[in-house]
PDB file of C-alpha atoms in Angstrom:
ATOM      1  CA  UNK A   1       4.442 -63.138 -69.828  1.00 81.00           C
ATOM      2  CA  UNK A   2       3.252 -66.457 -68.391  1.00 88.00           C
ATOM      3  CA  UNK A   3       4.203 -68.352 -71.539  1.00 85.00           C
ATOM      4  CA  UNK A   4       7.656 -66.768 -71.866  1.00 93.00           C
ATOM      5  CA  UNK A   5      10.461 -68.938 -70.473  1.00 93.00           C
ATOM      6  CA  UNK A   6      13.569 -67.238 -69.101  1.00 91.00           C
ATOM      7  CA  UNK A   7      16.897 -68.305 -70.565  1.00 88.00           C
ATOM      8  CA  UNK A   8      19.689 -67.099 -68.280  1.00 78.00           C
ATOM      9  CA  UNK A   9      21.910 -70.150 -68.024  1.00 78.00           C
ATOM     10  CA  UNK A  10      21.915 -72.680 -65.221  1.00 78.00           C
ATOM     11  CA  UNK A  11      19.685 -71.529 -62.351  1.00 79.00           C
ATOM     12  CA  UNK A  12      21.394 -70.514 -59.106  1.00 79.00           C
ATOM     13  CA  UNK A  13      19.350 -69.842 -55.964  1.00 79.00           C
ATOM     14  CA  UNK A  14      19.973 -66.424 -54.458  1.00 74.00           C
ATOM     15  CA  UNK A  15      21.102 -66.070 -50.850  1.00 69.00           C
ATOM     16  CA  UNK A  16      20.850 -62.654 -49.294  1.00 64.00           C
ATOM     17  CA  UNK A  17      20.602 -59.605 -51.502  1.00 65.00           C
ATOM     18  CA  UNK A  18      22.867 -57.137 -53.268  1.00 64.00           C
ATOM     19  CA  UNK A  19      22.785 -53.552 -52.071  1.00 68.00           C
ATOM     20  CA  UNK A  20      22.294 -52.421 -55.660  1.00 74.00           C
ATOM     21  CA  UNK A  21      18.773 -53.294 -56.747  1.00 78.00           C
ATOM     22  CA  UNK A  22      19.901 -53.828 -60.338  1.00 77.00           C
ATOM     23  CA  UNK A  23      22.326 -56.565 -59.208  1.00 80.00           C
ATOM     24  CA  UNK A  24      19.641 -58.112 -57.046  1.00 81.00           C
ATOM     25  CA  UNK A  25      17.196 -58.295 -59.942  1.00 85.00           C
ATOM     26  CA  UNK A  26      19.885 -59.773 -62.191  1.00 85.00           C
ATOM     27  CA  UNK A  27      20.477 -62.520 -59.623  1.00 84.00           C
ATOM     28  CA  UNK A  28      16.764 -63.238 -59.497  1.00 88.00           C
ATOM     29  CA  UNK A  29      16.666 -63.642 -63.256  1.00 89.00           C
ATOM     30  CA  UNK A  30      19.376 -66.285 -63.003  1.00 88.00           C
ATOM     31  CA  UNK A  31      17.475 -68.037 -60.214  1.00 90.00           C
ATOM     32  CA  UNK A  32      14.339 -68.282 -62.359  1.00 92.00           C
ATOM     33  CA  UNK A  33      16.129 -69.394 -65.514  1.00 91.00           C
ATOM     34  CA  UNK A  34      14.083 -72.105 -67.214  1.00 91.00           C
ATOM     35  CA  UNK A  35      10.855 -70.907 -65.598  1.00 94.00           C
ATOM     36  CA  UNK A  36       8.010 -68.607 -66.548  1.00 96.00           C
ATOM     37  CA  UNK A  37       8.647 -64.870 -66.775  1.00 95.00           C
ATOM     38  CA  UNK A  38       5.564 -64.427 -64.595  1.00 97.00           C
ATOM     39  CA  UNK A  39       7.284 -66.155 -61.676  1.00 96.00           C
ATOM     40  CA  UNK A  40      10.224 -63.802 -62.024  1.00 95.00           C
ATOM     41  CA  UNK A  41       7.885 -60.813 -62.095  1.00 96.00           C
ATOM     42  CA  UNK A  42       6.340 -62.042 -58.854  1.00 97.00           C
ATOM     43  CA  UNK A  43       9.777 -62.241 -57.224  1.00 94.00           C
ATOM     44  CA  UNK A  44      10.751 -58.817 -58.571  1.00 95.00           C
ATOM     45  CA  UNK A  45       7.640 -57.272 -57.041  1.00 96.00           C
ATOM     46  CA  UNK A  46       8.490 -58.780 -53.660  1.00 96.00           C
ATOM     47  CA  UNK A  47      11.984 -57.291 -53.867  1.00 93.00           C
ATOM     48  CA  UNK A  48      10.593 -53.882 -54.818  1.00 94.00           C
ATOM     49  CA  UNK A  49       8.089 -54.019 -51.954  1.00 96.00           C
ATOM     50  CA  UNK A  50      10.748 -54.976 -49.409  1.00 93.00           C
ATOM     51  CA  UNK A  51      12.868 -52.064 -50.567  1.00 92.00           C
ATOM     52  CA  UNK A  52       9.808 -49.771 -50.374  1.00 90.00           C
ATOM     53  CA  UNK A  53      10.248 -48.864 -54.036  1.00 90.00           C
ATOM     54  CA  UNK A  54       7.047 -47.129 -55.170  1.00 92.00           C
ATOM     55  CA  UNK A  55       5.440 -49.193 -52.436  1.00 96.00           C
ATOM     56  CA  UNK A  56       1.788 -48.429 -53.093  1.00 96.00           C
ATOM     57  CA  UNK A  57       2.018 -49.303 -56.796  1.00 97.00           C
ATOM     58  CA  UNK A  58       4.282 -52.312 -56.292  1.00 97.00           C
ATOM     59  CA  UNK A  59       2.005 -53.836 -53.664  1.00 98.00           C
ATOM     60  CA  UNK A  60      -1.114 -53.184 -55.731  1.00 98.00           C
ATOM     61  CA  UNK A  61       0.487 -55.024 -58.655  1.00 98.00           C
ATOM     62  CA  UNK A  62       1.580 -57.885 -56.389  1.00 98.00           C
ATOM     63  CA  UNK A  63      -1.905 -58.231 -54.906  1.00 98.00           C
ATOM     64  CA  UNK A  64      -3.564 -58.068 -58.314  1.00 98.00           C
ATOM     65  CA  UNK A  65      -1.193 -60.736 -59.621  1.00 98.00           C
ATOM     66  CA  UNK A  66      -2.270 -63.145 -56.893  1.00 98.00           C
ATOM     67  CA  UNK A  67      -5.970 -62.566 -57.483  1.00 98.00           C
ATOM     68  CA  UNK A  68      -5.556 -63.090 -61.227  1.00 97.00           C
ATOM     69  CA  UNK A  69      -2.885 -65.791 -61.377  1.00 97.00           C
ATOM     70  CA  UNK A  70      -3.096 -67.466 -57.977  1.00 97.00           C
ATOM     71  CA  UNK A  71      -3.635 -70.971 -59.348  1.00 97.00           C
ATOM     72  CA  UNK A  72      -0.560 -70.736 -61.566  1.00 97.00           C
ATOM     73  CA  UNK A  73       1.617 -69.199 -58.859  1.00 98.00           C
ATOM     74  CA  UNK A  74       0.651 -71.826 -56.269  1.00 98.00           C
ATOM     75  CA  UNK A  75       1.369 -74.635 -58.701  1.00 97.00           C
ATOM     76  CA  UNK A  76       4.719 -73.355 -59.956  1.00 97.00           C
ATOM     77  CA  UNK A  77       6.361 -71.536 -57.043  1.00 97.00           C
ATOM     78  CA  UNK A  78       8.434 -73.441 -54.519  1.00 96.00           C
ATOM     79  CA  UNK A  79       7.751 -73.145 -50.800  1.00 97.00           C
ATOM     80  CA  UNK A  80      10.408 -70.480 -50.389  1.00 96.00           C
ATOM     81  CA  UNK A  81       8.597 -68.106 -52.734  1.00 96.00           C
ATOM     82  CA  UNK A  82       5.134 -69.053 -51.518  1.00 98.00           C
ATOM     83  CA  UNK A  83       6.229 -68.055 -48.027  1.00 98.00           C
ATOM     84  CA  UNK A  84       7.847 -64.884 -49.356  1.00 97.00           C
ATOM     85  CA  UNK A  85       4.419 -64.093 -50.772  1.00 98.00           C
ATOM     86  CA  UNK A  86       2.641 -64.695 -47.461  1.00 98.00           C
ATOM     87  CA  UNK A  87       5.284 -62.618 -45.663  1.00 98.00           C
ATOM     88  CA  UNK A  88       4.458 -59.798 -48.072  1.00 98.00           C
ATOM     89  CA  UNK A  89       0.710 -60.111 -47.523  1.00 98.00           C
ATOM     90  CA  UNK A  90       1.268 -60.197 -43.753  1.00 98.00           C
ATOM     91  CA  UNK A  91       3.318 -57.006 -43.914  1.00 98.00           C
ATOM     92  CA  UNK A  92       1.204 -54.896 -46.230  1.00 98.00           C
ATOM     93  CA  UNK A  93      -2.357 -55.996 -46.924  1.00 98.00           C
ATOM     94  CA  UNK A  94      -5.122 -53.635 -45.737  1.00 97.00           C
ATOM     95  CA  UNK A  95      -7.397 -56.601 -44.947  1.00 98.00           C
ATOM     96  CA  UNK A  96      -6.511 -57.992 -41.517  1.00 98.00           C
ATOM     97  CA  UNK A  97      -8.089 -61.357 -42.365  1.00 98.00           C
ATOM     98  CA  UNK A  98      -5.654 -61.727 -45.255  1.00 98.00           C
ATOM     99  CA  UNK A  99      -2.774 -60.635 -43.050  1.00 98.00           C
ATOM    100  CA  UNK A 100      -3.759 -63.127 -40.341  1.00 98.00           C
ATOM    101  CA  UNK A 101      -3.932 -66.112 -42.696  1.00 98.00           C
ATOM    102  CA  UNK A 102      -0.695 -65.033 -44.339  1.00 98.00           C
ATOM    103  CA  UNK A 103       0.983 -64.861 -40.933  1.00 98.00           C
ATOM    104  CA  UNK A 104      -0.376 -68.306 -40.067  1.00 98.00           C
ATOM    105  CA  UNK A 105       1.215 -69.695 -43.229  1.00 98.00           C
ATOM    106  CA  UNK A 106       4.552 -67.996 -42.656  1.00 98.00           C
ATOM    107  CA  UNK A 107       4.635 -69.062 -39.002  1.00 98.00           C
ATOM    108  CA  UNK A 108       3.979 -72.669 -39.950  1.00 97.00           C
ATOM    109  CA  UNK A 109       6.775 -72.613 -42.523  1.00 98.00           C
ATOM    110  CA  UNK A 110       9.263 -70.915 -40.199  1.00 97.00           C
ATOM    111  CA  UNK A 111       8.516 -73.448 -37.454  1.00 97.00           C
ATOM    112  CA  UNK A 112       9.257 -76.285 -39.864  1.00 97.00           C
ATOM    113  CA  UNK A 113      12.423 -74.533 -41.053  1.00 97.00           C
ATOM    114  CA  UNK A 114      13.656 -74.181 -37.461  1.00 97.00           C
ATOM    115  CA  UNK A 115      12.815 -77.786 -36.629  1.00 95.00           C
ATOM    116  CA  UNK A 116      14.537 -79.177 -39.714  1.00 96.00           C
ATOM    117  CA  UNK A 117      17.568 -76.927 -39.190  1.00 96.00           C
ATOM    118  CA  UNK A 118      18.021 -78.279 -35.669  1.00 96.00           C
ATOM    119  CA  UNK A 119      17.605 -81.776 -37.085  1.00 95.00           C
ATOM    120  CA  UNK A 120      20.455 -81.066 -39.492  1.00 95.00           C
ATOM    121  CA  UNK A 121      22.698 -79.601 -36.779  1.00 96.00           C
ATOM    122  CA  UNK A 122      22.183 -82.535 -34.419  1.00 96.00           C
ATOM    123  CA  UNK A 123      22.355 -85.286 -37.070  1.00 95.00           C
ATOM    124  CA  UNK A 124      18.836 -86.239 -36.004  1.00 92.00           C
ATOM    125  CA  UNK A 125      18.145 -87.410 -39.554  1.00 86.00           C
ATOM    126  CA  UNK A 126      20.356 -90.381 -38.701  1.00 89.00           C
ATOM    127  CA  UNK A 127      18.258 -91.321 -35.671  1.00 89.00           C
ATOM    128  CA  UNK A 128      16.119 -94.453 -35.633  1.00 92.00           C
ATOM    129  CA  UNK A 129      12.531 -94.506 -34.377  1.00 93.00           C
ATOM    130  CA  UNK A 130      12.366 -96.266 -31.016  1.00 95.00           C
ATOM    131  CA  UNK A 131       9.324 -98.508 -31.397  1.00 94.00           C
ATOM    132  CA  UNK A 132       9.234 -99.117 -27.653  1.00 95.00           C
ATOM    133  CA  UNK A 133       8.708 -95.395 -27.124  1.00 96.00           C
ATOM    134  CA  UNK A 134       6.046 -95.298 -29.830  1.00 94.00           C
ATOM    135  CA  UNK A 135       4.215 -98.012 -27.904  1.00 95.00           C
ATOM    136  CA  UNK A 136       4.816 -96.266 -24.579  1.00 96.00           C
ATOM    137  CA  UNK A 137       3.183 -93.096 -25.906  1.00 94.00           C
ATOM    138  CA  UNK A 138       0.008 -95.038 -26.685  1.00 93.00           C
ATOM    139  CA  UNK A 139      -0.629 -95.579 -22.984  1.00 93.00           C
ATOM    140  CA  UNK A 140       1.321 -92.941 -21.099  1.00 96.00           C
ATOM    141  CA  UNK A 141       1.510 -89.169 -20.894  1.00 95.00           C
ATOM    142  CA  UNK A 142       5.015 -87.902 -21.602  1.00 96.00           C
ATOM    143  CA  UNK A 143       5.434 -84.372 -20.192  1.00 97.00           C
ATOM    144  CA  UNK A 144       7.280 -81.861 -22.362  1.00 97.00           C
ATOM    145  CA  UNK A 145       6.966 -78.429 -20.705  1.00 97.00           C
ATOM    146  CA  UNK A 146       4.284 -75.980 -19.498  1.00 97.00           C
ATOM    147  CA  UNK A 147       1.595 -78.662 -19.522  1.00 96.00           C
ATOM    148  CA  UNK A 148       2.332 -79.843 -23.057  1.00 96.00           C
ATOM    149  CA  UNK A 149       2.749 -83.568 -23.541  1.00 96.00           C
ATOM    150  CA  UNK A 150       4.177 -85.766 -26.262  1.00 96.00           C
ATOM    151  CA  UNK A 151       2.259 -86.411 -29.493  1.00 96.00           C
ATOM    152  CA  UNK A 152       0.763 -89.905 -29.461  1.00 96.00           C
ATOM    153  CA  UNK A 153       2.436 -91.075 -32.642  1.00 95.00           C
ATOM    154  CA  UNK A 154       0.229 -93.445 -34.607  1.00 94.00           C
ATOM    155  CA  UNK A 155      -3.190 -92.488 -33.261  1.00 95.00           C
ATOM    156  CA  UNK A 156      -3.246 -88.863 -32.064  1.00 96.00           C
ATOM    157  CA  UNK A 157      -6.088 -86.652 -33.324  1.00 96.00           C
ATOM    158  CA  UNK A 158      -4.282 -83.337 -32.712  1.00 97.00           C
ATOM    159  CA  UNK A 159      -3.283 -82.718 -36.325  1.00 97.00           C
ATOM    160  CA  UNK A 160      -6.644 -83.838 -37.699  1.00 97.00           C
ATOM    161  CA  UNK A 161      -8.351 -81.344 -35.401  1.00 97.00           C
ATOM    162  CA  UNK A 162      -5.879 -78.639 -36.382  1.00 97.00           C
ATOM    163  CA  UNK A 163      -6.683 -79.200 -40.062  1.00 97.00           C
ATOM    164  CA  UNK A 164     -10.399 -78.930 -39.312  1.00 97.00           C
ATOM    165  CA  UNK A 165      -9.742 -75.599 -37.595  1.00 97.00           C
ATOM    166  CA  UNK A 166      -7.624 -74.373 -40.500  1.00 97.00           C
ATOM    167  CA  UNK A 167     -10.274 -75.140 -43.132  1.00 97.00           C
ATOM    168  CA  UNK A 168     -12.130 -71.785 -42.840  1.00 97.00           C
ATOM    169  CA  UNK A 169      -8.819 -69.928 -43.084  1.00 98.00           C
ATOM    170  CA  UNK A 170      -7.904 -71.857 -46.225  1.00 98.00           C
ATOM    171  CA  UNK A 171     -10.906 -70.276 -47.963  1.00 97.00           C
ATOM    172  CA  UNK A 172      -9.713 -66.687 -47.478  1.00 98.00           C
ATOM    173  CA  UNK A 173      -8.564 -65.462 -50.893  1.00 98.00           C
ATOM    174  CA  UNK A 174      -5.888 -65.169 -52.059  1.00 98.00           C
ATOM    175  CA  UNK A 175      -3.810 -66.424 -49.124  1.00 98.00           C
ATOM    176  CA  UNK A 176      -5.964 -69.304 -47.865  1.00 98.00           C
ATOM    177  CA  UNK A 177      -5.191 -71.488 -50.873  1.00 98.00           C
ATOM    178  CA  UNK A 178      -1.480 -70.751 -50.311  1.00 98.00           C
ATOM    179  CA  UNK A 179      -1.853 -72.035 -46.747  1.00 98.00           C
ATOM    180  CA  UNK A 180      -3.483 -75.194 -48.092  1.00 98.00           C
ATOM    181  CA  UNK A 181      -0.760 -75.677 -50.709  1.00 98.00           C
ATOM    182  CA  UNK A 182       2.086 -75.233 -48.228  1.00 98.00           C
ATOM    183  CA  UNK A 183       0.406 -77.505 -45.694  1.00 98.00           C
ATOM    184  CA  UNK A 184      -0.127 -80.250 -48.278  1.00 97.00           C
ATOM    185  CA  UNK A 185       3.476 -80.058 -49.452  1.00 98.00           C
ATOM    186  CA  UNK A 186       4.657 -80.426 -45.867  1.00 97.00           C
ATOM    187  CA  UNK A 187       2.823 -83.762 -45.742  1.00 96.00           C
ATOM    188  CA  UNK A 188       4.987 -85.072 -48.591  1.00 95.00           C
ATOM    189  CA  UNK A 189       8.364 -83.423 -48.061  1.00 96.00           C
ATOM    190  CA  UNK A 190      10.740 -84.777 -45.409  1.00 95.00           C
ATOM    191  CA  UNK A 191       9.145 -83.008 -42.433  1.00 96.00           C
ATOM    192  CA  UNK A 192       7.913 -84.145 -39.036  1.00 96.00           C
ATOM    193  CA  UNK A 193       4.392 -84.213 -40.500  1.00 96.00           C
ATOM    194  CA  UNK A 194       5.398 -86.675 -43.218  1.00 96.00           C
ATOM    195  CA  UNK A 195       7.493 -88.758 -40.838  1.00 95.00           C
ATOM    196  CA  UNK A 196       4.629 -89.036 -38.350  1.00 95.00           C
ATOM    197  CA  UNK A 197       2.206 -89.683 -41.200  1.00 96.00           C
ATOM    198  CA  UNK A 198       4.273 -92.751 -42.105  1.00 95.00           C
ATOM    199  CA  UNK A 199       3.786 -94.036 -38.544  1.00 94.00           C
ATOM    200  CA  UNK A 200       0.064 -93.270 -38.307  1.00 95.00           C
ATOM    201  CA  UNK A 201      -2.250 -96.282 -38.059  1.00 94.00           C
ATOM    202  CA  UNK A 202      -5.681 -94.885 -37.169  1.00 95.00           C
ATOM    203  CA  UNK A 203      -7.649 -93.889 -40.284  1.00 94.00           C
ATOM    204  CA  UNK A 204     -10.217 -91.730 -38.528  1.00 95.00           C
ATOM    205  CA  UNK A 205      -7.536 -89.445 -37.108  1.00 96.00           C
ATOM    206  CA  UNK A 206      -5.529 -89.052 -40.321  1.00 96.00           C
ATOM    207  CA  UNK A 207      -4.852 -85.413 -41.181  1.00 95.00           C
ATOM    208  CA  UNK A 208      -3.751 -85.563 -44.819  1.00 91.00           C
ATOM    209  CA  UNK A 209      -5.958 -85.470 -47.907  1.00 79.00           C
TER     210      UNK A 209
END
């Protein structure tokens, strides 16, 4: 299955779902055109689980797939489907440690999605970094709300410390490596992490690998 490549025309990303499961699965096949059949099977299992179709068997197959093919799935799936996987683990796994790490991953991704969506709505992507404010943050506390203060862009150790705290969670199989993969991709995609990384100047507080 892993070596079989789907040929269903030009790929089109699905949005929402058809009421008829057959139509939904057909749409998924088109989305994964040009990719491994195994990736499609992973997506199909998620759909079956969300529709509670033979739930016990479907989830067992999904879980087994991640334990056996986790390296391949992490490498080939995009963030959307990696997060769909962690959503599924968070909903259904009997191991609360797995559910907790899965929820951590999904929460991180949803927070980024919300932040970047607001950035799109407000045209914030067109904004220019105010270097005077970057400098001001080096020496002054900027209150946000409820005791939170602005991130000291360029030198802050908050994200480095957060990564240190996440390390034990990243070792929880099979979801910990998904957390690591998603986190690392966020350092390279156009996210606040990558944008602040570009402004960081203190090596000992860097948070990326």
